[in-house]
Tab-separated table of C-alpha atoms and ligand atoms in Angstrom:
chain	number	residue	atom	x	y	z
A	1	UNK	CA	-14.422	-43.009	-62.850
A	2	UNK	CA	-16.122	-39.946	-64.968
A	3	UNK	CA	-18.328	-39.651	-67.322
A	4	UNK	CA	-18.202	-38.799	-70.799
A	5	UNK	CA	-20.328	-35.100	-72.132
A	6	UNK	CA	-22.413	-34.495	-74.896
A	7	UNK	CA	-21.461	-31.407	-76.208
A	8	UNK	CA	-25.068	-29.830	-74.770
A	9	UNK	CA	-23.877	-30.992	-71.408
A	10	UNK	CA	-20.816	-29.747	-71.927
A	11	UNK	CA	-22.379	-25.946	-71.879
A	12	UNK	CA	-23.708	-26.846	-68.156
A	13	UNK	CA	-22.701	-26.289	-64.723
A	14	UNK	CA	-21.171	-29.027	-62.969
A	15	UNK	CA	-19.589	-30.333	-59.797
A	16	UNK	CA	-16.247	-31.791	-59.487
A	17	UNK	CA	-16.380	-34.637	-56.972
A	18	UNK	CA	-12.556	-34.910	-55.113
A	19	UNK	CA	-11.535	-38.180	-53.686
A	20	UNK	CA	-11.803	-38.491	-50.344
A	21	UNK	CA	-9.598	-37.152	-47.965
A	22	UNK	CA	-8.309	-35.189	-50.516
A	23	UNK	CA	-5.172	-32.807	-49.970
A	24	UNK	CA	-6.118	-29.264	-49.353
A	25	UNK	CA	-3.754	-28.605	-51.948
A	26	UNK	CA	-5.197	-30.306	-54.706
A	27	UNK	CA	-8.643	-28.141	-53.642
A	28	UNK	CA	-7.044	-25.052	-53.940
A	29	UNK	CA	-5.321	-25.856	-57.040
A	30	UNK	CA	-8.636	-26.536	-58.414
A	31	UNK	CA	-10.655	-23.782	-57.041
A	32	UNK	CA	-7.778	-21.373	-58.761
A	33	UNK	CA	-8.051	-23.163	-62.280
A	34	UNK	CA	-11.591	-22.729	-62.387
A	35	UNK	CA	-11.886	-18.940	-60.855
A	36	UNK	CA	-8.991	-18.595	-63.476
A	37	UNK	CA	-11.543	-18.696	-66.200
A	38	UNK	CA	-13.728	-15.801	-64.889
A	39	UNK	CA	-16.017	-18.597	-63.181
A	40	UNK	CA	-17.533	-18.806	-59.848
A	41	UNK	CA	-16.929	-21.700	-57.246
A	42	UNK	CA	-19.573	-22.926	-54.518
A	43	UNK	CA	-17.606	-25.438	-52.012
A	44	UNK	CA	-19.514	-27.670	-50.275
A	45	UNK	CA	-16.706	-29.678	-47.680
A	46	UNK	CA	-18.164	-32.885	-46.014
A	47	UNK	CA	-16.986	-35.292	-43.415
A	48	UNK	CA	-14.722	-36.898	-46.319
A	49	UNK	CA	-15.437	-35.491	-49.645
A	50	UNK	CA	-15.174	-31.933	-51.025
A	51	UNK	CA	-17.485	-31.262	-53.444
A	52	UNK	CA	-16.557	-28.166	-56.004
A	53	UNK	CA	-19.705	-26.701	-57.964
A	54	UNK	CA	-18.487	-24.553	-60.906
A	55	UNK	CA	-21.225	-22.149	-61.300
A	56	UNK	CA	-21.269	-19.641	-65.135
A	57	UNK	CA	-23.445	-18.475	-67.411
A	58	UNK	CA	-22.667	-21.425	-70.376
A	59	UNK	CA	-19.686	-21.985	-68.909
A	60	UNK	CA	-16.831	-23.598	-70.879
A	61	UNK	CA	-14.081	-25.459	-69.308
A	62	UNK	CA	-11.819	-27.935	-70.366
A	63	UNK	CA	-12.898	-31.214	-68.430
A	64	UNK	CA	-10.470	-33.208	-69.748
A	65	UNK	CA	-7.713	-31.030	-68.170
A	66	UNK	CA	-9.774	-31.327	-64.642
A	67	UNK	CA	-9.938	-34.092	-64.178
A	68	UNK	CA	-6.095	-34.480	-64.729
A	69	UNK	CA	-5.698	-32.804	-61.695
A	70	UNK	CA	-4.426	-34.507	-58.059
A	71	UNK	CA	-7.355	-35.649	-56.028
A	72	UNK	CA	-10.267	-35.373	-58.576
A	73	UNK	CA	-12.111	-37.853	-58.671
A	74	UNK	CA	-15.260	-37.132	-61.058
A	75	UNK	CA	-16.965	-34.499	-62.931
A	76	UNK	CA	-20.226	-34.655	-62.861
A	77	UNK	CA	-23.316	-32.587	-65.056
A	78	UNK	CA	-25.439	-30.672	-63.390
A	79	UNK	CA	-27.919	-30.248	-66.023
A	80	UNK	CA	-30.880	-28.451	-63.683
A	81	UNK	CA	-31.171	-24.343	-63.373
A	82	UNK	CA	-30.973	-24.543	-59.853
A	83	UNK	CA	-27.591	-24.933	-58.009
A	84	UNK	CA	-27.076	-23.311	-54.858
A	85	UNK	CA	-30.022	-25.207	-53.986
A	86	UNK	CA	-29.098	-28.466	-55.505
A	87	UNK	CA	-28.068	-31.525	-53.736
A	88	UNK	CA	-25.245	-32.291	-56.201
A	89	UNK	CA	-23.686	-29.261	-55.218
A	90	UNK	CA	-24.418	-29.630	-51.376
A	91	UNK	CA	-25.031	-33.155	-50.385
A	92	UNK	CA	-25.496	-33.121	-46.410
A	93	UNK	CA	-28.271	-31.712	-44.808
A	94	UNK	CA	-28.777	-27.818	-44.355
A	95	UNK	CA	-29.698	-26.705	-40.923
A	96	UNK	CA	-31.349	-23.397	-40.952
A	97	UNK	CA	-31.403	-21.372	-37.753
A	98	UNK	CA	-33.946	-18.576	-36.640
A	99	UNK	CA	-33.182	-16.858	-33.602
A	100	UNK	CA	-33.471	-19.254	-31.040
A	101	UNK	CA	-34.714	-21.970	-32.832
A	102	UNK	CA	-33.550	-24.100	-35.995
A	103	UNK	CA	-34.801	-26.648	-38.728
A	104	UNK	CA	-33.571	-28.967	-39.773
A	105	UNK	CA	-32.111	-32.977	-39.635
A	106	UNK	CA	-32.966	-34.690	-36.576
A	107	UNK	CA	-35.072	-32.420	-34.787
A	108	UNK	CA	-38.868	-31.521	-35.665
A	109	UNK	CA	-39.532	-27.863	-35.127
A	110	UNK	CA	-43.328	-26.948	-34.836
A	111	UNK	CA	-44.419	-23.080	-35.893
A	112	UNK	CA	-47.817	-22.527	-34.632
A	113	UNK	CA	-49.658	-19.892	-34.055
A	114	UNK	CA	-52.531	-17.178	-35.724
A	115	UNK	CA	-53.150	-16.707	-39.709
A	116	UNK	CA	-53.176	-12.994	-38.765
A	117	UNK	CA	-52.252	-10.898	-35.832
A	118	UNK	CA	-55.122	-9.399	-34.248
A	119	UNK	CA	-54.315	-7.562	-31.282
A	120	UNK	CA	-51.279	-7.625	-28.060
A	121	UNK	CA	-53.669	-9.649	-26.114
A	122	UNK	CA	-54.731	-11.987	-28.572
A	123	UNK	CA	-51.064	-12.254	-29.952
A	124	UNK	CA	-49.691	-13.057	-25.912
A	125	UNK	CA	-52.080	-15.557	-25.520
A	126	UNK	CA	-51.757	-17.757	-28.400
A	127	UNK	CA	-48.340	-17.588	-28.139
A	128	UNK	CA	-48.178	-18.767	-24.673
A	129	UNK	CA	-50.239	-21.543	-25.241
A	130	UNK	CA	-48.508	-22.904	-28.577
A	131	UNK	CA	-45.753	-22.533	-26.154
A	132	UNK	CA	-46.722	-24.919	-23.508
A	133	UNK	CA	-47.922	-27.353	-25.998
A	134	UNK	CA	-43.979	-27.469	-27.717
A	135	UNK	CA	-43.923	-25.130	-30.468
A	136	UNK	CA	-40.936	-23.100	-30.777
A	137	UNK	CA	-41.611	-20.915	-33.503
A	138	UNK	CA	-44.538	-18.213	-33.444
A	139	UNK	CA	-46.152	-17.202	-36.704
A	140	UNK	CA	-48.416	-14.332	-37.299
A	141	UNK	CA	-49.353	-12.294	-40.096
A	142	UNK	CA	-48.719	-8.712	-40.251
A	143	UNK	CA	-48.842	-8.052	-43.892
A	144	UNK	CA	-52.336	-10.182	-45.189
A	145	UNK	CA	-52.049	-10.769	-49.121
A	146	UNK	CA	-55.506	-11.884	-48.826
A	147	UNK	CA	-57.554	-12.657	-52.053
A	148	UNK	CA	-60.185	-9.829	-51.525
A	149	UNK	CA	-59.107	-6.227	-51.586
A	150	UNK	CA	-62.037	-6.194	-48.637
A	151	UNK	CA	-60.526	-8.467	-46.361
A	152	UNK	CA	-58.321	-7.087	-43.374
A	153	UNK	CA	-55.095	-6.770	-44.657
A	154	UNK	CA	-53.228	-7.101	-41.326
A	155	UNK	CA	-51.331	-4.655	-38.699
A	156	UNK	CA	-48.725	-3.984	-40.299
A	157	UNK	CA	-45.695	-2.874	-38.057
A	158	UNK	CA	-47.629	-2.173	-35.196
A	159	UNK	CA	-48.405	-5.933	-35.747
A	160	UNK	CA	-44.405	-6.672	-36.162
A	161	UNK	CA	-44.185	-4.940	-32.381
A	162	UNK	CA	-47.017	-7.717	-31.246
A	163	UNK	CA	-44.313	-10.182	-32.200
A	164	UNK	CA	-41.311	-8.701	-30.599
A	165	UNK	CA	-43.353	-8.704	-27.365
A	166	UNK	CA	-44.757	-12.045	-27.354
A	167	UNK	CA	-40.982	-13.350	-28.326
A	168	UNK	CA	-39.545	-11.435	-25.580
A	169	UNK	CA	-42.582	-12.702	-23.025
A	170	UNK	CA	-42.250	-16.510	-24.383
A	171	UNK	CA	-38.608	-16.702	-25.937
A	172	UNK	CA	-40.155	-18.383	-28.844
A	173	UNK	CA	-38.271	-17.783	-32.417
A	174	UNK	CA	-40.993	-15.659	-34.875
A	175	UNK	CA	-41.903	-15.740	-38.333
A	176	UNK	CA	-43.740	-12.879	-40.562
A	177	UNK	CA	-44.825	-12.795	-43.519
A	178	UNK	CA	-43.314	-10.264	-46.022
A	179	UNK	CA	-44.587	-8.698	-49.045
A	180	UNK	CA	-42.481	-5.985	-49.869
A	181	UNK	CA	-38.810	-4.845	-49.388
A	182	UNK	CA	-40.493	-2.133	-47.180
A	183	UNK	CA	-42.294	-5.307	-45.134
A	184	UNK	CA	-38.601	-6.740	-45.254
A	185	UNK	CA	-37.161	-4.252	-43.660
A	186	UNK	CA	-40.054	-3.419	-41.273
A	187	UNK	CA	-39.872	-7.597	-40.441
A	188	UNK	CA	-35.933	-7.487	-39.779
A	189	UNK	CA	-36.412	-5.065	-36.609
A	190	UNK	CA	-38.874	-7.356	-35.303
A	191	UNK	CA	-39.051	-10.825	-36.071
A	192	UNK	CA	-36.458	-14.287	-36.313
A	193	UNK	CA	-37.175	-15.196	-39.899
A	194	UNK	CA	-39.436	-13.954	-42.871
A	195	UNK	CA	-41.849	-15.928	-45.027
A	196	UNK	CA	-42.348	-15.850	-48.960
A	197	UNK	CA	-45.938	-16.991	-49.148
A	198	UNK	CA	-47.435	-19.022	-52.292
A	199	UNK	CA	-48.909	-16.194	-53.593
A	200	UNK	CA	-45.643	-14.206	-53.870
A	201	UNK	CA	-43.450	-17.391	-54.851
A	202	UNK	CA	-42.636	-16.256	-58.431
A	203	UNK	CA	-42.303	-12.877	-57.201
A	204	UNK	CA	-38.438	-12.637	-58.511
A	205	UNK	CA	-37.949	-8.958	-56.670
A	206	UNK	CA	-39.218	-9.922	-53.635
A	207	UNK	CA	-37.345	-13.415	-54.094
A	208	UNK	CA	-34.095	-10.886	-54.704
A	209	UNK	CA	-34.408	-8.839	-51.379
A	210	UNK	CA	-35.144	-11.682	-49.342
A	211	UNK	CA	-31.689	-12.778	-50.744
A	212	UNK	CA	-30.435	-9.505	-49.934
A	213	UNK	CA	-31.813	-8.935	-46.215
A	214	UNK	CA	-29.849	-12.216	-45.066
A	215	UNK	CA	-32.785	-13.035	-42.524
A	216	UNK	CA	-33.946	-16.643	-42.678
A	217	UNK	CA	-36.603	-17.411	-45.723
A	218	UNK	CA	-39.435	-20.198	-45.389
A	219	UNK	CA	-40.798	-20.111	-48.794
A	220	UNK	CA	-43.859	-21.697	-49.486
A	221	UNK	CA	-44.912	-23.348	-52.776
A	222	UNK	CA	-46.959	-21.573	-54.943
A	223	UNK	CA	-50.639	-22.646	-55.649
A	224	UNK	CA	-49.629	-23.944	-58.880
A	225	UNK	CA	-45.770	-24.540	-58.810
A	226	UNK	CA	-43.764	-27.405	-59.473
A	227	UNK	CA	-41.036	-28.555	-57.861
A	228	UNK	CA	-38.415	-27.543	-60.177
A	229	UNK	CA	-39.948	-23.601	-60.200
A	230	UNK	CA	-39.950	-24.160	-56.493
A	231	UNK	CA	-36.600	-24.792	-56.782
A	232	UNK	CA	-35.595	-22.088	-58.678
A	233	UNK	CA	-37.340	-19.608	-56.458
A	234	UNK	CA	-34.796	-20.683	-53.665
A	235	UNK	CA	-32.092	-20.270	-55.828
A	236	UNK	CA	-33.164	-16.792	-56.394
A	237	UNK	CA	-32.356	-16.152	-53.053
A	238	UNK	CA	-29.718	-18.063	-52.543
A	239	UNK	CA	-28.334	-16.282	-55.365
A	240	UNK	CA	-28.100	-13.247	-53.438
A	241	UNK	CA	-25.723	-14.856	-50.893
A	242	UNK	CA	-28.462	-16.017	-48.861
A	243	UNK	CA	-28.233	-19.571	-48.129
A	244	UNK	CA	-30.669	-20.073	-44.909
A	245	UNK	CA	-33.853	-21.050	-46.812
A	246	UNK	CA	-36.726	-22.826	-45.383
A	247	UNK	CA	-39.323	-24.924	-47.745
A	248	UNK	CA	-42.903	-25.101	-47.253
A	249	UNK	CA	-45.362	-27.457	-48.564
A	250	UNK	CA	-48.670	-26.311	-48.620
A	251	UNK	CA	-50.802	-27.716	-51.039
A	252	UNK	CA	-51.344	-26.965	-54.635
A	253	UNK	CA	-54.828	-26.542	-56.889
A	254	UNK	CA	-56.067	-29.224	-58.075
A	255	UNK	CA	-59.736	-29.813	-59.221
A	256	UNK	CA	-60.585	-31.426	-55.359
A	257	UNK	CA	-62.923	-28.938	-54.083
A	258	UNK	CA	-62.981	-31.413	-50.903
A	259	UNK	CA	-60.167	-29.972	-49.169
A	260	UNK	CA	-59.031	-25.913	-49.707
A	261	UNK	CA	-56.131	-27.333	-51.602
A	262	UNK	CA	-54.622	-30.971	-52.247
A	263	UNK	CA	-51.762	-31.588	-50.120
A	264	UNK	CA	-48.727	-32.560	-52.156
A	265	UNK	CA	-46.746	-34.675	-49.620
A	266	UNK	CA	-45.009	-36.548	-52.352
A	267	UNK	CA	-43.053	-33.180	-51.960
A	268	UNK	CA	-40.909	-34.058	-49.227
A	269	UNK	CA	-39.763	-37.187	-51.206
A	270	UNK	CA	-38.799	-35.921	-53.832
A	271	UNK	CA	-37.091	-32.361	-52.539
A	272	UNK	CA	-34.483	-34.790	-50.602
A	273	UNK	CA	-33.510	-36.014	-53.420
A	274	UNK	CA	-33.193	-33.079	-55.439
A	275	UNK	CA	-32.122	-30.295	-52.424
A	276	UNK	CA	-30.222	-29.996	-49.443
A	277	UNK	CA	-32.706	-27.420	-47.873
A	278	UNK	CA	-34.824	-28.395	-44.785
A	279	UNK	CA	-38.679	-28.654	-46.010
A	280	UNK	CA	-41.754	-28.480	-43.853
A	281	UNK	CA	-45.316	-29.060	-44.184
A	282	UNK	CA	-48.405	-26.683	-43.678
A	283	UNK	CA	-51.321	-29.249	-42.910
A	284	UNK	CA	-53.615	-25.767	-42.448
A	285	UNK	CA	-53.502	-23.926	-45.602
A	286	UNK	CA	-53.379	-27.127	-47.512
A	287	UNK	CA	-56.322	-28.768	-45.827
A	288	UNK	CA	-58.438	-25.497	-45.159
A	289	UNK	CA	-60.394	-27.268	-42.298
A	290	UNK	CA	-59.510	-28.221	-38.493
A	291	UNK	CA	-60.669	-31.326	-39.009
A	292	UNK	CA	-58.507	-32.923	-41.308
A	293	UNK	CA	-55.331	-30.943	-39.832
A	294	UNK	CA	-54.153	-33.765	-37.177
A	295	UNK	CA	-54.154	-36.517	-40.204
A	296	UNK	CA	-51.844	-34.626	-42.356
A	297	UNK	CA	-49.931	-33.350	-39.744
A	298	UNK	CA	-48.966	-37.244	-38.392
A	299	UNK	CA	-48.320	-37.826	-42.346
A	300	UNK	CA	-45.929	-35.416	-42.448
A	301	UNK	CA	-43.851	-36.424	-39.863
A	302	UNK	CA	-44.286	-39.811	-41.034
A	303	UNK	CA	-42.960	-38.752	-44.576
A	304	UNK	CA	-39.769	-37.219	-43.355
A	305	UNK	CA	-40.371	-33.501	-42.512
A	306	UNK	CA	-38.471	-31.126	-40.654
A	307	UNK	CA	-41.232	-29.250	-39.206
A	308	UNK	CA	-45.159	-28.034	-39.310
A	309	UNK	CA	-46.703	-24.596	-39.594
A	310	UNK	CA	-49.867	-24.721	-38.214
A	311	UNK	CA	-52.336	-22.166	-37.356
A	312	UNK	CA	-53.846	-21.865	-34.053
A	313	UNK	CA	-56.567	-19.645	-32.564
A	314	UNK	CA	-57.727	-18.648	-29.206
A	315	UNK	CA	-61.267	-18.301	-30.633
A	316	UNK	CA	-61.502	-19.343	-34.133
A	317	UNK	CA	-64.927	-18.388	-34.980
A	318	UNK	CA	-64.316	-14.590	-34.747
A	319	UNK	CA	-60.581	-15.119	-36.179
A	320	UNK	CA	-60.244	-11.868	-38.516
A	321	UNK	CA	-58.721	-14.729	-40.982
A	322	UNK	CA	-58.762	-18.574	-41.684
A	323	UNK	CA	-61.166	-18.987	-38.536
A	324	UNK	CA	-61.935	-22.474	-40.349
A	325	UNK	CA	-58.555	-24.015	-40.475
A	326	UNK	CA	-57.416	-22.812	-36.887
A	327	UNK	CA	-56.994	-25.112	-34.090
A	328	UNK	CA	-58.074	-24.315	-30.636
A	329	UNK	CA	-55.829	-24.477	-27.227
A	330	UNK	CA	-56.773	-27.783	-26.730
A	331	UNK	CA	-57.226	-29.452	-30.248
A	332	UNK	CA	-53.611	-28.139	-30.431
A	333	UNK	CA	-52.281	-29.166	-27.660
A	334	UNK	CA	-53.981	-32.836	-28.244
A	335	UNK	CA	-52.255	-33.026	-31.306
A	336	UNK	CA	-49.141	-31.851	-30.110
A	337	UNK	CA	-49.374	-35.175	-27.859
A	338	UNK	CA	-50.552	-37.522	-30.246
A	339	UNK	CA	-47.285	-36.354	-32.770
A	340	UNK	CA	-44.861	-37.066	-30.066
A	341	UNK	CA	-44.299	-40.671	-30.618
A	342	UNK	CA	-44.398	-40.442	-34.022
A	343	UNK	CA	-41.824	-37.655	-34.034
A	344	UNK	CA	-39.833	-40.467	-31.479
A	345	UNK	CA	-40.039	-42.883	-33.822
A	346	UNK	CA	-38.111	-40.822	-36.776
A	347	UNK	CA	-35.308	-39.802	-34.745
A	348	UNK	CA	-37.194	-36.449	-34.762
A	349	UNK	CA	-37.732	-35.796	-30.990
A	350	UNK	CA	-39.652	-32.731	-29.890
A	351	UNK	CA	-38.714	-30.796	-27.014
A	352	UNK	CA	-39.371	-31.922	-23.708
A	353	UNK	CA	-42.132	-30.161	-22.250
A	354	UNK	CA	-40.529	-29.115	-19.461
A	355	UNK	CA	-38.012	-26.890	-21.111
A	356	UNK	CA	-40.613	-25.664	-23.171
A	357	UNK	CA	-42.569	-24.309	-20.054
A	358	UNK	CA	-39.483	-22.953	-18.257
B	401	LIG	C1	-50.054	-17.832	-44.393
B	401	LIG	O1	-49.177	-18.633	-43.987
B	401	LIG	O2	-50.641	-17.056	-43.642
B	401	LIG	C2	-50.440	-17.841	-45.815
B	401	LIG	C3	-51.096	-16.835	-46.362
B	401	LIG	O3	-50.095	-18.972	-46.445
B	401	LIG	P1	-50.004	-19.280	-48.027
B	401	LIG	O4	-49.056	-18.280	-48.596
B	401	LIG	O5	-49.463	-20.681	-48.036
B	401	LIG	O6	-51.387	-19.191	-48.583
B	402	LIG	MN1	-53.677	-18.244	-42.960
């Protein structure tokens, strides 16, 4: 079966759906006829069907002669911007790994640790205790886009250093924040995986050489995104030959002045249906406040998540940053308990503690 085009749809991209178990022949004979026409190919090859995503700038191709071809099955539309990052052209699951660590289906991978890197000490200590509690990714902020000029704007590389220390003392996978291609290449000396924070979401250069570097990308939703400019972000760096992105829910504005920002948790819903990429949930920025950080966190695994970034202190009322939303050692560790059955019961096991303390 296929489906007829409109002649707008016939100006889109599209994916050509082969039967299954379809001869390798058949695929390449495809793939040739399309590259033929000055087009790119994405192939996506599954258990039993090969997906081929035809990829141009108003492309133009004769459907009716594709799907003459041996072993096509359908042609199908794809009439949204985003590709790389679309579902259609990459049904299974993407698995995305960081160092030692990866996220994706049937695991749930916590990142904990401080909003900003203070100093070695502080750093060592948080780490080893987000450790012990089963996180196996350590965040910490060495470049601070904070909203006041006034506010300490992190460490910096000396900060990146922290990192590699506390990785090398714990084995946990890290995470930093970048903010510049100069951060970027700072972060790849140091650190598992960089982050794209809201703030910087639409920042297309910085999208571009996050493409470029090839290191792991979480990339968090912008305050005021949707899903589809979400979307598009990632495809921005996936455009650059960079497909090991990360999403990040973490609450959008809203007019609630209750919590720091409304947690959008419809978001996981929906970005399974539209992506392939593994998507996590940030119960701290979203929330702004300790208290309400458990709740969300339980929802999120409950919703279908493949992970939490949440922010944890050793003394949160002198933390140099988001003091308010940081969990102590033990409100941490409680909570780490509390999600274990629930990450049991959605096939989403976390580590056994055991390992984690070796
Ligand atoms: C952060 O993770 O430290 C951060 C600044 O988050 P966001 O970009 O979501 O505000
Ligand atoms: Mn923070």
């Amino acid at each position: 079966m296929f489906f007829t085009f409109t002649d707008s749809e016939r100006e889109n991209d599209m994916i050509i759906v082969m039967k299954p178990q379809a001869a390798q022949e058949s695929i390449d004979a495809v793939i040739s006829s399309i590259q033929a026409k000055g087009l790119s190919v994405h192939l996506s090859k599954g258990e039993e069907v090969t997906i081929i995503g035809v990829i141009g700038d108003k492309a133009r191709l004769s459907t009716e002669n594709l799907v003459m071809y041996q072993d096509v099955d359908r042609i199908v539309p794809v009439t949204e911007s985003y590709k790389l990052s679309n579902k259609k052209f990459h049904p299974e699951p993407t698995c995305v790994k960081a160092g030692p660590a990866q996220i994706g289906p049937g695991t749930m991978t916590v990142i904990a640790g401080p909003c900003a890197v203070e100093t070695e000490d502080q750093l060592l200590c948080i780490a080893r205790a987000v450790k012990a509690s089963g996180a196996t990714i350590l965040r910490g902020g060495a470049y601070k886009p904070r909203t006041s000029p006034y506010s300490f704007q992190g460490l910096e590389e000396e900060g990146l250093r922290y990192m590699q220390t506390a990785a090398r003392e714990t084995g946990l996978a890290t995470i930093c924040e970048v903010v510049s291609q100069e951060a970027i290449e700072a972060a790849a000396k140091y650190v598992d995986m960089i982050q794209i924070g809201a703030r910087n979401m639409q920042n297309f250069i910085l999208l571009r050489e996050a493409g470029r570097s090839g290191m792991p990308v979480l990339l968090k939703r912008g305050l005021c995104a949707t899903i589809d400019e979400w979307l598009n972000a990632a495809e921005y760096i996936m455009s650059e030959g960079n497909p090991n992105v990360v999403l990040c829910e973490r609450g959008i504005r809203t007019y609630e002045t209750a919590t720091r920002n409304t947690l959008d948790l419809s978001a996981v819903p929906v970005m399974r249906e539209k992506s392939h990429l593994p998507i996590i949930v940030d119960p701290s920025h979203s929330t702004g406040s300790y208290r309400y950080v458990p709740s969300m966190a339980k929802a999120a695994v409950a919703c279908g998540a493949d992970g939490l970034m949440i922010e944890v202190h050793n003394d949160p009322a002198h933390a140099l940053s988001d003091g308010p939303q940081s969990l102590t050692f033990p409100h941490f560790d409680k909570l780490m308990q509390e999600l274990r059955p629930f990450c049991e019961l959605v096939g989403r096991p976390l580590p056994p503690l055991k390992a984690a303390q070796e």
